[in-house]
PDB file of C-alpha atoms and ligand atoms in Angstrom:
ATOM      1  CA  UNK A   1     -19.507  -9.108  12.470  1.00 43.00           C
ATOM      2  CA  UNK A   2     -16.869 -10.747  14.118  1.00 44.00           C
ATOM      3  CA  UNK A   3     -14.872 -12.657  13.003  1.00 62.00           C
ATOM      4  CA  UNK A   4     -12.435 -11.474   9.441  1.00 70.00           C
ATOM      5  CA  UNK A   5      -9.712 -11.998   6.711  1.00 91.00           C
ATOM      6  CA  UNK A   6      -7.513  -9.067   6.722  1.00 97.00           C
ATOM      7  CA  UNK A   7      -5.368  -9.729   3.273  1.00 97.00           C
ATOM      8  CA  UNK A   8      -3.039  -6.848   2.478  1.00 98.00           C
ATOM      9  CA  UNK A   9      -0.367  -5.038   0.314  1.00 98.00           C
ATOM     10  CA  UNK A  10       2.591  -2.575   2.203  1.00 98.00           C
ATOM     11  CA  UNK A  11       5.988  -0.882   1.332  1.00 98.00           C
ATOM     12  CA  UNK A  12       6.958   0.713   4.300  1.00 98.00           C
ATOM     13  CA  UNK A  13       4.416  -1.138   6.319  1.00 98.00           C
ATOM     14  CA  UNK A  14       2.075   1.686   7.302  1.00 98.00           C
ATOM     15  CA  UNK A  15      -0.983  -0.875   4.938  1.00 98.00           C
ATOM     16  CA  UNK A  16       0.354  -3.486   7.299  1.00 98.00           C
ATOM     17  CA  UNK A  17       0.564  -2.723  10.342  1.00 98.00           C
ATOM     18  CA  UNK A  18      -3.277  -1.689  10.277  1.00 98.00           C
ATOM     19  CA  UNK A  19      -3.817  -4.611   8.906  1.00 98.00           C
ATOM     20  CA  UNK A  20      -2.116  -7.006  11.885  1.00 97.00           C
ATOM     21  CA  UNK A  21      -3.609  -4.347  14.205  1.00 97.00           C
ATOM     22  CA  UNK A  22      -7.590  -4.271  12.160  1.00 97.00           C
ATOM     23  CA  UNK A  23      -7.213  -8.246  12.463  1.00 96.00           C
ATOM     24  CA  UNK A  24      -5.743  -8.668  15.523  1.00 95.00           C
ATOM     25  CA  UNK A  25      -9.384  -6.354  16.605  1.00 95.00           C
ATOM     26  CA  UNK A  26     -11.793  -8.588  14.273  1.00 93.00           C
ATOM     27  CA  UNK A  27     -10.370 -12.277  15.772  1.00 87.00           C
ATOM     28  CA  UNK A  28      -8.046 -12.946  12.483  1.00 88.00           C
ATOM     29  CA  UNK A  29      -5.074 -12.907  10.730  1.00 88.00           C
ATOM     30  CA  UNK A  30      -3.591 -10.679   8.277  1.00 96.00           C
ATOM     31  CA  UNK A  31      -2.551 -12.690   5.433  1.00 95.00           C
ATOM     32  CA  UNK A  32       0.100 -10.396   2.777  1.00 96.00           C
ATOM     33  CA  UNK A  33      -1.636 -10.228  -1.169  1.00 96.00           C
ATOM     34  CA  UNK A  34       1.999 -11.166  -2.709  1.00 95.00           C
ATOM     35  CA  UNK A  35       2.097 -14.711  -0.653  1.00 94.00           C
ATOM     36  CA  UNK A  36      -1.722 -15.484  -1.529  1.00 94.00           C
ATOM     37  CA  UNK A  37      -0.608 -17.841  -4.982  1.00 91.00           C
ATOM     38  CA  UNK A  38      -4.187 -19.677  -5.156  1.00 91.00           C
ATOM     39  CA  UNK A  39      -6.848 -18.321  -8.064  1.00 92.00           C
ATOM     40  CA  UNK A  40      -9.913 -19.074  -5.061  1.00 93.00           C
ATOM     41  CA  UNK A  41      -9.974 -17.143  -1.142  1.00 93.00           C
ATOM     42  CA  UNK A  42     -12.971 -19.300   0.697  1.00 93.00           C
ATOM     43  CA  UNK A  43     -13.004 -17.038   3.129  1.00 93.00           C
ATOM     44  CA  UNK A  44     -15.281 -20.145   5.027  1.00 91.00           C
ATOM     45  CA  UNK A  45     -18.428 -17.667   5.590  1.00 92.00           C
ATOM     46  CA  UNK A  46     -15.988 -14.812   7.286  1.00 92.00           C
ATOM     47  CA  UNK A  47     -16.043 -10.592   5.678  1.00 93.00           C
ATOM     48  CA  UNK A  48     -12.687  -9.869   3.402  1.00 96.00           C
ATOM     49  CA  UNK A  49     -10.617  -6.544   4.342  1.00 97.00           C
ATOM     50  CA  UNK A  50      -8.673  -5.005   1.754  1.00 98.00           C
ATOM     51  CA  UNK A  51      -6.103  -2.582   3.481  1.00 98.00           C
ATOM     52  CA  UNK A  52      -3.212  -1.011   1.123  1.00 98.00           C
ATOM     53  CA  UNK A  53      -1.472   2.040   0.547  1.00 98.00           C
ATOM     54  CA  UNK A  54      -2.570   5.074  -2.211  1.00 98.00           C
ATOM     55  CA  UNK A  55      -0.352   4.939  -5.913  1.00 98.00           C
ATOM     56  CA  UNK A  56      -1.329   8.427  -7.604  1.00 97.00           C
ATOM     57  CA  UNK A  57      -4.990   8.217  -6.814  1.00 97.00           C
ATOM     58  CA  UNK A  58      -5.194   5.052  -7.116  1.00 97.00           C
ATOM     59  CA  UNK A  59      -4.857   1.204  -6.772  1.00 97.00           C
ATOM     60  CA  UNK A  60      -1.323  -0.559  -5.971  1.00 97.00           C
ATOM     61  CA  UNK A  61      -0.756  -2.967  -9.690  1.00 96.00           C
ATOM     62  CA  UNK A  62      -0.547  -5.779  -6.986  1.00 96.00           C
ATOM     63  CA  UNK A  63      -4.175  -5.299  -5.597  1.00 97.00           C
ATOM     64  CA  UNK A  64      -5.544  -4.413  -8.458  1.00 96.00           C
ATOM     65  CA  UNK A  65      -4.036  -7.708  -9.976  1.00 96.00           C
ATOM     66  CA  UNK A  66      -4.981 -10.081  -7.259  1.00 96.00           C
ATOM     67  CA  UNK A  67      -8.751  -8.734  -7.338  1.00 97.00           C
ATOM     68  CA  UNK A  68      -8.359  -8.944 -11.191  1.00 96.00           C
ATOM     69  CA  UNK A  69      -7.088 -12.742 -10.609  1.00 95.00           C
ATOM     70  CA  UNK A  70      -8.749 -13.914  -7.869  1.00 95.00           C
ATOM     71  CA  UNK A  71     -12.009 -15.806  -7.240  1.00 94.00           C
ATOM     72  CA  UNK A  72     -13.492 -14.626  -3.625  1.00 94.00           C
ATOM     73  CA  UNK A  73     -15.980 -17.469  -2.163  1.00 93.00           C
ATOM     74  CA  UNK A  74     -18.313 -17.272   0.641  1.00 93.00           C
ATOM     75  CA  UNK A  75     -17.814 -14.059   2.010  1.00 95.00           C
ATOM     76  CA  UNK A  76     -19.862 -12.214   4.291  1.00 93.00           C
ATOM     77  CA  UNK A  77     -19.101  -8.364   3.221  1.00 93.00           C
ATOM     78  CA  UNK A  78     -15.790  -7.686   1.908  1.00 96.00           C
ATOM     79  CA  UNK A  79     -14.107  -2.953   2.761  1.00 97.00           C
ATOM     80  CA  UNK A  80     -11.223  -1.983   2.218  1.00 98.00           C
ATOM     81  CA  UNK A  81      -9.123   0.285   4.061  1.00 98.00           C
ATOM     82  CA  UNK A  82      -6.659   2.104   2.192  1.00 98.00           C
ATOM     83  CA  UNK A  83      -3.364   4.592   3.770  1.00 98.00           C
ATOM     84  CA  UNK A  84      -2.421   7.541   2.138  1.00 98.00           C
ATOM     85  CA  UNK A  85      -0.252  10.618   2.716  1.00 98.00           C
ATOM     86  CA  UNK A  86      -2.348  14.103   2.088  1.00 97.00           C
ATOM     87  CA  UNK A  87      -5.284  12.382   0.132  1.00 97.00           C
ATOM     88  CA  UNK A  88      -6.236  10.044  -1.097  1.00 98.00           C
ATOM     89  CA  UNK A  89      -8.245  10.860  -4.598  1.00 98.00           C
ATOM     90  CA  UNK A  90     -10.911   8.811  -5.603  1.00 97.00           C
ATOM     91  CA  UNK A  91      -9.037   5.685  -4.646  1.00 98.00           C
ATOM     92  CA  UNK A  92     -11.065   3.940  -2.905  1.00 98.00           C
ATOM     93  CA  UNK A  93     -13.656   4.066  -5.217  1.00 97.00           C
ATOM     94  CA  UNK A  94     -11.299   2.801  -8.254  1.00 97.00           C
ATOM     95  CA  UNK A  95     -11.310  -0.254  -6.090  1.00 98.00           C
ATOM     96  CA  UNK A  96     -15.528  -0.419  -5.758  1.00 98.00           C
ATOM     97  CA  UNK A  97     -15.176  -0.324  -9.515  1.00 97.00           C
ATOM     98  CA  UNK A  98     -12.933  -3.137 -10.117  1.00 97.00           C
ATOM     99  CA  UNK A  99     -14.968  -5.367  -7.680  1.00 98.00           C
ATOM    100  CA  UNK A 100     -18.309  -4.418  -9.126  1.00 97.00           C
ATOM    101  CA  UNK A 101     -16.881  -5.750 -12.391  1.00 96.00           C
ATOM    102  CA  UNK A 102     -16.618  -9.719 -10.093  1.00 95.00           C
ATOM    103  CA  UNK A 103     -20.278  -8.986  -8.904  1.00 96.00           C
ATOM    104  CA  UNK A 104     -18.529  -8.194  -5.324  1.00 97.00           C
ATOM    105  CA  UNK A 105     -20.105  -5.217  -3.779  1.00 96.00           C
ATOM    106  CA  UNK A 106     -17.442  -2.798  -1.549  1.00 96.00           C
ATOM    107  CA  UNK A 107     -19.336  -2.495   1.849  1.00 91.00           C
ATOM    108  CA  UNK A 108     -17.150  -0.607   3.738  1.00 97.00           C
ATOM    109  CA  UNK A 109     -14.116   2.320   2.093  1.00 98.00           C
ATOM    110  CA  UNK A 110     -11.849   3.739   5.339  1.00 98.00           C
ATOM    111  CA  UNK A 111      -9.285   5.467   4.298  1.00 98.00           C
ATOM    112  CA  UNK A 112      -6.429   6.350   6.995  1.00 98.00           C
ATOM    113  CA  UNK A 113      -3.533   9.466   7.273  1.00 98.00           C
ATOM    114  CA  UNK A 114      -0.533   8.136   8.050  1.00 98.00           C
ATOM    115  CA  UNK A 115       3.221   8.965   6.862  1.00 98.00           C
ATOM    116  CA  UNK A 116       3.784   9.712   3.531  1.00 98.00           C
ATOM    117  CA  UNK A 117       6.736   7.225   2.067  1.00 98.00           C
ATOM    118  CA  UNK A 118       6.710   9.168  -1.466  1.00 97.00           C
ATOM    119  CA  UNK A 119      10.500  10.068  -1.268  1.00 98.00           C
ATOM    120  CA  UNK A 120      10.869  11.002  -5.360  1.00 96.00           C
ATOM    121  CA  UNK A 121       9.137  14.928  -4.573  1.00 94.00           C
ATOM    122  CA  UNK A 122       8.427  14.369  -1.026  1.00 94.00           C
ATOM    123  CA  UNK A 123      10.944  14.379   2.373  1.00 97.00           C
ATOM    124  CA  UNK A 124       8.658  12.292   5.254  1.00 98.00           C
ATOM    125  CA  UNK A 125       7.580  14.170   8.054  1.00 98.00           C
ATOM    126  CA  UNK A 126      10.256  14.892  10.808  1.00 98.00           C
ATOM    127  CA  UNK A 127       9.529  12.411  14.105  1.00 97.00           C
ATOM    128  CA  UNK A 128       7.782  13.956  15.781  1.00 98.00           C
ATOM    129  CA  UNK A 129       5.372  14.681  12.857  1.00 98.00           C
ATOM    130  CA  UNK A 130       4.043  10.834  12.260  1.00 98.00           C
ATOM    131  CA  UNK A 131       4.351   9.910  15.799  1.00 98.00           C
ATOM    132  CA  UNK A 132       0.894  12.179  15.683  1.00 98.00           C
ATOM    133  CA  UNK A 133      -0.058  11.081  12.305  1.00 98.00           C
ATOM    134  CA  UNK A 134       0.126   7.328  13.679  1.00 98.00           C
ATOM    135  CA  UNK A 135      -1.123   8.751  16.801  1.00 98.00           C
ATOM    136  CA  UNK A 136      -4.246   9.611  14.749  1.00 98.00           C
ATOM    137  CA  UNK A 137      -4.405   6.776  12.617  1.00 98.00           C
ATOM    138  CA  UNK A 138      -4.620   4.484  15.527  1.00 98.00           C
ATOM    139  CA  UNK A 139      -7.840   6.785  16.650  1.00 98.00           C
ATOM    140  CA  UNK A 140      -9.260   5.823  13.812  1.00 98.00           C
ATOM    141  CA  UNK A 141      -8.269   1.921  13.132  1.00 98.00           C
ATOM    142  CA  UNK A 142      -9.606   1.685  17.062  1.00 97.00           C
ATOM    143  CA  UNK A 143     -12.917   2.932  15.270  1.00 97.00           C
ATOM    144  CA  UNK A 144     -13.600   0.131  12.299  1.00 97.00           C
ATOM    145  CA  UNK A 145     -14.647  -2.706  13.854  1.00 95.00           C
ATOM    146  CA  UNK A 146     -17.745  -0.508  15.833  1.00 95.00           C
ATOM    147  CA  UNK A 147     -18.531   1.298  12.186  1.00 95.00           C
ATOM    148  CA  UNK A 148     -18.419  -1.989  10.328  1.00 93.00           C
ATOM    149  CA  UNK A 149     -20.696  -4.217  12.589  1.00 92.00           C
ATOM    150  CA  UNK A 150     -22.830  -0.932  12.089  1.00 90.00           C
ATOM    151  CA  UNK A 151     -23.712  -1.053   9.146  1.00 89.00           C
ATOM    152  CA  UNK A 152     -22.474   1.224   6.011  1.00 92.00           C
ATOM    153  CA  UNK A 153     -19.455   3.640   5.220  1.00 96.00           C
ATOM    154  CA  UNK A 154     -17.939   5.539   3.590  1.00 95.00           C
ATOM    155  CA  UNK A 155     -15.494   9.010   3.842  1.00 95.00           C
ATOM    156  CA  UNK A 156     -16.955  11.670   1.822  1.00 94.00           C
ATOM    157  CA  UNK A 157     -14.338  13.343  -0.965  1.00 93.00           C
ATOM    158  CA  UNK A 158     -13.812  16.753  -2.545  1.00 93.00           C
ATOM    159  CA  UNK A 159     -15.884  17.292  -5.833  1.00 94.00           C
ATOM    160  CA  UNK A 160     -11.909  17.192  -7.441  1.00 96.00           C
ATOM    161  CA  UNK A 161     -11.507  13.485  -6.243  1.00 96.00           C
ATOM    162  CA  UNK A 162     -12.692  12.026  -8.746  1.00 96.00           C
ATOM    163  CA  UNK A 163     -10.876  14.141 -11.571  1.00 96.00           C
ATOM    164  CA  UNK A 164      -7.714  13.652  -9.767  1.00 96.00           C
ATOM    165  CA  UNK A 165      -7.711   9.792 -10.235  1.00 97.00           C
ATOM    166  CA  UNK A 166      -8.170   9.807 -13.489  1.00 96.00           C
ATOM    167  CA  UNK A 167      -5.244  12.732 -14.543  1.00 95.00           C
ATOM    168  CA  UNK A 168      -3.339  11.194 -11.885  1.00 95.00           C
ATOM    169  CA  UNK A 169      -3.379   6.984 -11.800  1.00 96.00           C
ATOM    170  CA  UNK A 170      -3.090   6.297 -15.660  1.00 94.00           C
ATOM    171  CA  UNK A 171       1.131   8.014 -14.937  1.00 87.00           C
ATOM    172  CA  UNK A 172       1.450   5.289 -11.726  1.00 87.00           C
ATOM    173  CA  UNK A 173      -0.758   2.821 -13.965  1.00 81.00           C
ATOM    174  CA  UNK A 174       2.035   2.605 -17.286  1.00 83.00           C
ATOM    175  CA  UNK A 175       4.471   3.693 -15.529  1.00 88.00           C
ATOM    176  CA  UNK A 176       6.139   2.288 -12.635  1.00 93.00           C
ATOM    177  CA  UNK A 177       9.816   2.570 -14.967  1.00 95.00           C
ATOM    178  CA  UNK A 178      12.445   0.643 -13.260  1.00 97.00           C
ATOM    179  CA  UNK A 179      15.216   2.667 -14.916  1.00 96.00           C
ATOM    180  CA  UNK A 180      14.733   4.819 -13.372  1.00 96.00           C
ATOM    181  CA  UNK A 181      16.381   3.202 -10.155  1.00 98.00           C
ATOM    182  CA  UNK A 182      19.743   4.244  -8.983  1.00 97.00           C
ATOM    183  CA  UNK A 183      23.121   3.124  -7.278  1.00 98.00           C
ATOM    184  CA  UNK A 184      24.984   5.689  -5.136  1.00 98.00           C
ATOM    185  CA  UNK A 185      28.781   3.246  -4.165  1.00 97.00           C
ATOM    186  CA  UNK A 186      27.038   3.844  -0.643  1.00 98.00           C
ATOM    187  CA  UNK A 187      25.922  -0.064  -1.379  1.00 98.00           C
ATOM    188  CA  UNK A 188      27.789  -2.614  -0.178  1.00 97.00           C
ATOM    189  CA  UNK A 189      25.585  -5.595  -1.902  1.00 97.00           C
ATOM    190  CA  UNK A 190      23.929  -6.385   1.417  1.00 97.00           C
ATOM    191  CA  UNK A 191      21.271  -7.856  -0.392  1.00 97.00           C
ATOM    192  CA  UNK A 192      18.021  -5.938   1.574  1.00 98.00           C
ATOM    193  CA  UNK A 193      16.452  -4.440  -1.373  1.00 98.00           C
ATOM    194  CA  UNK A 194      16.569  -8.606  -2.432  1.00 98.00           C
ATOM    195  CA  UNK A 195      14.773 -10.380  -0.395  1.00 97.00           C
ATOM    196  CA  UNK A 196      12.437  -6.937   0.848  1.00 97.00           C
ATOM    197  CA  UNK A 197      11.319  -6.640  -3.218  1.00 98.00           C
ATOM    198  CA  UNK A 198       7.665  -8.186  -3.060  1.00 96.00           C
ATOM    199  CA  UNK A 199       7.888  -8.215  -6.836  1.00 95.00           C
ATOM    200  CA  UNK A 200      10.722 -10.141  -6.880  1.00 96.00           C
ATOM    201  CA  UNK A 201      13.019  -8.039  -9.814  1.00 97.00           C
ATOM    202  CA  UNK A 202      15.735  -6.905  -7.681  1.00 98.00           C
ATOM    203  CA  UNK A 203      18.544  -9.489  -8.369  1.00 98.00           C
ATOM    204  CA  UNK A 204      22.782  -8.866  -6.993  1.00 97.00           C
ATOM    205  CA  UNK A 205      25.151  -9.521  -9.667  1.00 96.00           C
ATOM    206  CA  UNK A 206      28.961  -8.312  -8.837  1.00 95.00           C
ATOM    207  CA  UNK A 207      27.583  -6.908  -5.424  1.00 96.00           C
ATOM    208  CA  UNK A 208      24.682  -4.984  -6.710  1.00 97.00           C
ATOM    209  CA  UNK A 209      21.121  -4.668  -6.757  1.00 98.00           C
ATOM    210  CA  UNK A 210      19.420  -4.765 -10.700  1.00 98.00           C
ATOM    211  CA  UNK A 211      16.316  -5.308 -10.916  1.00 98.00           C
ATOM    212  CA  UNK A 212      15.362  -7.688 -13.437  1.00 97.00           C
ATOM    213  CA  UNK A 213      12.205  -6.165 -14.692  1.00 97.00           C
ATOM    214  CA  UNK A 214      10.742  -3.331 -16.565  1.00 96.00           C
ATOM    215  CA  UNK A 215       8.468  -2.313 -14.264  1.00 96.00           C
ATOM    216  CA  UNK A 216       8.218  -2.903 -11.226  1.00 96.00           C
ATOM    217  CA  UNK A 217       4.988  -1.128  -7.996  1.00 96.00           C
ATOM    218  CA  UNK A 218       6.652   1.041  -7.646  1.00 96.00           C
ATOM    219  CA  UNK A 219       6.317   0.386  -3.555  1.00 97.00           C
ATOM    220  CA  UNK A 220      10.260   2.395  -2.571  1.00 98.00           C
ATOM    221  CA  UNK A 221      10.576  -0.364  -0.324  1.00 98.00           C
ATOM    222  CA  UNK A 222      14.251  -1.252  -1.679  1.00 98.00           C
ATOM    223  CA  UNK A 223      14.638   2.875  -0.858  1.00 98.00           C
ATOM    224  CA  UNK A 224      13.402   2.743   2.634  1.00 98.00           C
ATOM    225  CA  UNK A 225      15.083  -0.265   3.298  1.00 98.00           C
ATOM    226  CA  UNK A 226      18.967   0.212   2.387  1.00 98.00           C
ATOM    227  CA  UNK A 227      20.678  -0.029   5.872  1.00 98.00           C
ATOM    228  CA  UNK A 228      23.023   2.835   4.020  1.00 98.00           C
ATOM    229  CA  UNK A 229      20.602   4.622   1.709  1.00 98.00           C
ATOM    230  CA  UNK A 230      21.662   3.471  -2.046  1.00 98.00           C
ATOM    231  CA  UNK A 231      19.717   3.390  -3.586  1.00 98.00           C
ATOM    232  CA  UNK A 232      18.288   6.684  -5.483  1.00 98.00           C
ATOM    233  CA  UNK A 233      15.023   7.567  -7.068  1.00 97.00           C
ATOM    234  CA  UNK A 234      14.199  11.051  -8.048  1.00 96.00           C
ATOM    235  CA  UNK A 235      15.508  13.451  -5.677  1.00 97.00           C
ATOM    236  CA  UNK A 236      15.230  10.817  -2.755  1.00 98.00           C
ATOM    237  CA  UNK A 237      19.051  11.623  -2.315  1.00 97.00           C
ATOM    238  CA  UNK A 238      17.715  15.161  -0.713  1.00 97.00           C
ATOM    239  CA  UNK A 239      14.853  13.178   1.970  1.00 98.00           C
ATOM    240  CA  UNK A 240      14.890  11.016   4.674  1.00 98.00           C
ATOM    241  CA  UNK A 241      14.029   7.172   4.866  1.00 98.00           C
ATOM    242  CA  UNK A 242      10.301   5.790   6.186  1.00 98.00           C
ATOM    243  CA  UNK A 243       9.699   2.750   7.627  1.00 98.00           C
ATOM    244  CA  UNK A 244       6.261   1.856   9.835  1.00 98.00           C
ATOM    245  CA  UNK A 245       7.900   1.330  13.981  1.00 97.00           C
ATOM    246  CA  UNK A 246       5.517  -0.477  14.864  1.00 97.00           C
ATOM    247  CA  UNK A 247       6.438  -3.129  12.525  1.00 98.00           C
ATOM    248  CA  UNK A 248       9.765  -5.540  12.359  1.00 95.00           C
ATOM    249  CA  UNK A 249      10.842  -6.065   8.732  1.00 94.00           C
ATOM    250  CA  UNK A 250      13.174  -9.143   8.363  1.00 84.00           C
TER     251      UNK A 250
HETATM  252  C1  LIG B   1       4.308   5.231  -5.268  1.00 85.10           C
HETATM  253  C2  LIG B   1       3.458   6.226  -4.808  1.00 85.10           C
HETATM  254  C3  LIG B   1       2.067   6.735  -4.510  1.00 85.10           C
HETATM  255  C4  LIG B   1       2.455   7.478  -3.465  1.00 85.10           C
HETATM  256  N1  LIG B   1       0.848   8.193  -3.580  1.00 85.10           N
HETATM  257  C5  LIG B   1       0.418   9.270  -3.229  1.00 85.10           C
HETATM  258  C6  LIG B   1      -0.876   9.724  -3.289  1.00 85.10           C
HETATM  259  O1  LIG B   1      -1.724   9.587  -4.505  1.00 85.10           O
HETATM  260  N2  LIG B   1      -1.472  10.929  -2.442  1.00 85.10           N
HETATM  261  C7  LIG B   1      -1.556   9.698  -1.003  1.00 85.10           C
HETATM  262  O2  LIG B   1      -2.062  10.257  -0.369  1.00 85.10           O
HETATM  263  N3  LIG B   1      -0.333   9.313  -0.903  1.00 85.10           N
HETATM  264  C8  LIG B   1       0.835   8.515  -1.929  1.00 85.10           C
HETATM  265  N4  LIG B   1       1.707   7.774  -1.977  1.00 85.10           N
HETATM  266  C9  LIG B   1       2.145   7.832  -0.060  1.00 85.10           C
HETATM  267  C10 LIG B   1       1.658   6.594   0.744  1.00 85.10           C
HETATM  268  O3  LIG B   1       0.449   6.576  -0.224  1.00 85.10           O
HETATM  269  C11 LIG B   1       1.692   6.304   2.107  1.00 85.10           C
HETATM  270  O4  LIG B   1       3.282   7.181   1.834  1.00 85.10           O
HETATM  271  C12 LIG B   1       1.148   4.975   2.454  1.00 85.10           C
HETATM  272  O5  LIG B   1       0.591   4.941   3.957  1.00 85.10           O
HETATM  273  C13 LIG B   1       2.000   3.818   2.307  1.00 85.10           C
HETATM  274  O6  LIG B   1       2.097   2.705   3.127  1.00 85.10           O
HETATM  275  P1  LIG B   1       2.717   1.258   3.490  1.00 85.10           P
HETATM  276  O7  LIG B   1       4.228   2.056   4.282  1.00 85.10           O
HETATM  277  O8  LIG B   1       2.244   0.660   3.916  1.00 85.10           O
HETATM  278  O9  LIG B   1       3.919   1.159   1.952  1.00 85.10           O
HETATM  279  C14 LIG B   1       2.407   6.933  -2.060  1.00 85.10           C
HETATM  280  C15 LIG B   1       3.770   6.540  -1.708  1.00 85.10           C
HETATM  281  C16 LIG B   1       3.891   6.084  -2.797  1.00 85.10           C
HETATM  282  C17 LIG B   1       6.072   4.942  -3.288  1.00 85.10           C
END
């Protein structure tokens, strides 16, 4: 296989970085899932890669809904690559199940460890640790094209992985309430959060961000992209911020 179509979702750039690097290696381009409005995606005989971050040992709602509503046509193979901070649980199998319902076989499932952006409970890794994780991730990503050409691939998971996903993932799927976001007085109404929100749920009103919907993806893009660290959620006030250093955010 030497051509592929890479579809990705990413909050803080890790999955976008993987998607763009893979697209370069596989002679194609990476397309952001939120930008795909068509009901039918025609791969013109190419393989399709789906790249996404693990959320609560499961898949982002954006990816789940995309798979449900979109008809993939004319593809060779379908493979997935998730990025995760500490443990992916059974997340790849969640996507595999969704695709199987649509009659699509998820051939290979790759899982890349990258810096953790979940600042509700944990701090982001320090800069040395970020570098170490990103270097290791590069080595992993660079092997993917060769592995894909050889056949199918799956990571081995601990025995507890399905249980962890069964307990943790519904929490994300049915939670994600926007009322948990707080805006501090450091906010200067710059509107970066409004532009960066891929769900389009943030609106600047009276110089402050407001969440228009009850739920969002909880990708934390707004929290990490805010230039003044003025958007908080959970214990994020105590912790640093993270954006993949290889991505230029506009
Ligand atoms: C809402 C949320 C839930 C997360 N859940 C997990 C998880 O269950 N396991 C894990 O290892 N990392 C988890 N993470 C960390 C991300 O999967 C990881 O940092 C990922 O690389 C971020 O990708 P992105 O930069 O493309 O958004 C979570 C992050 C967020 C925002």
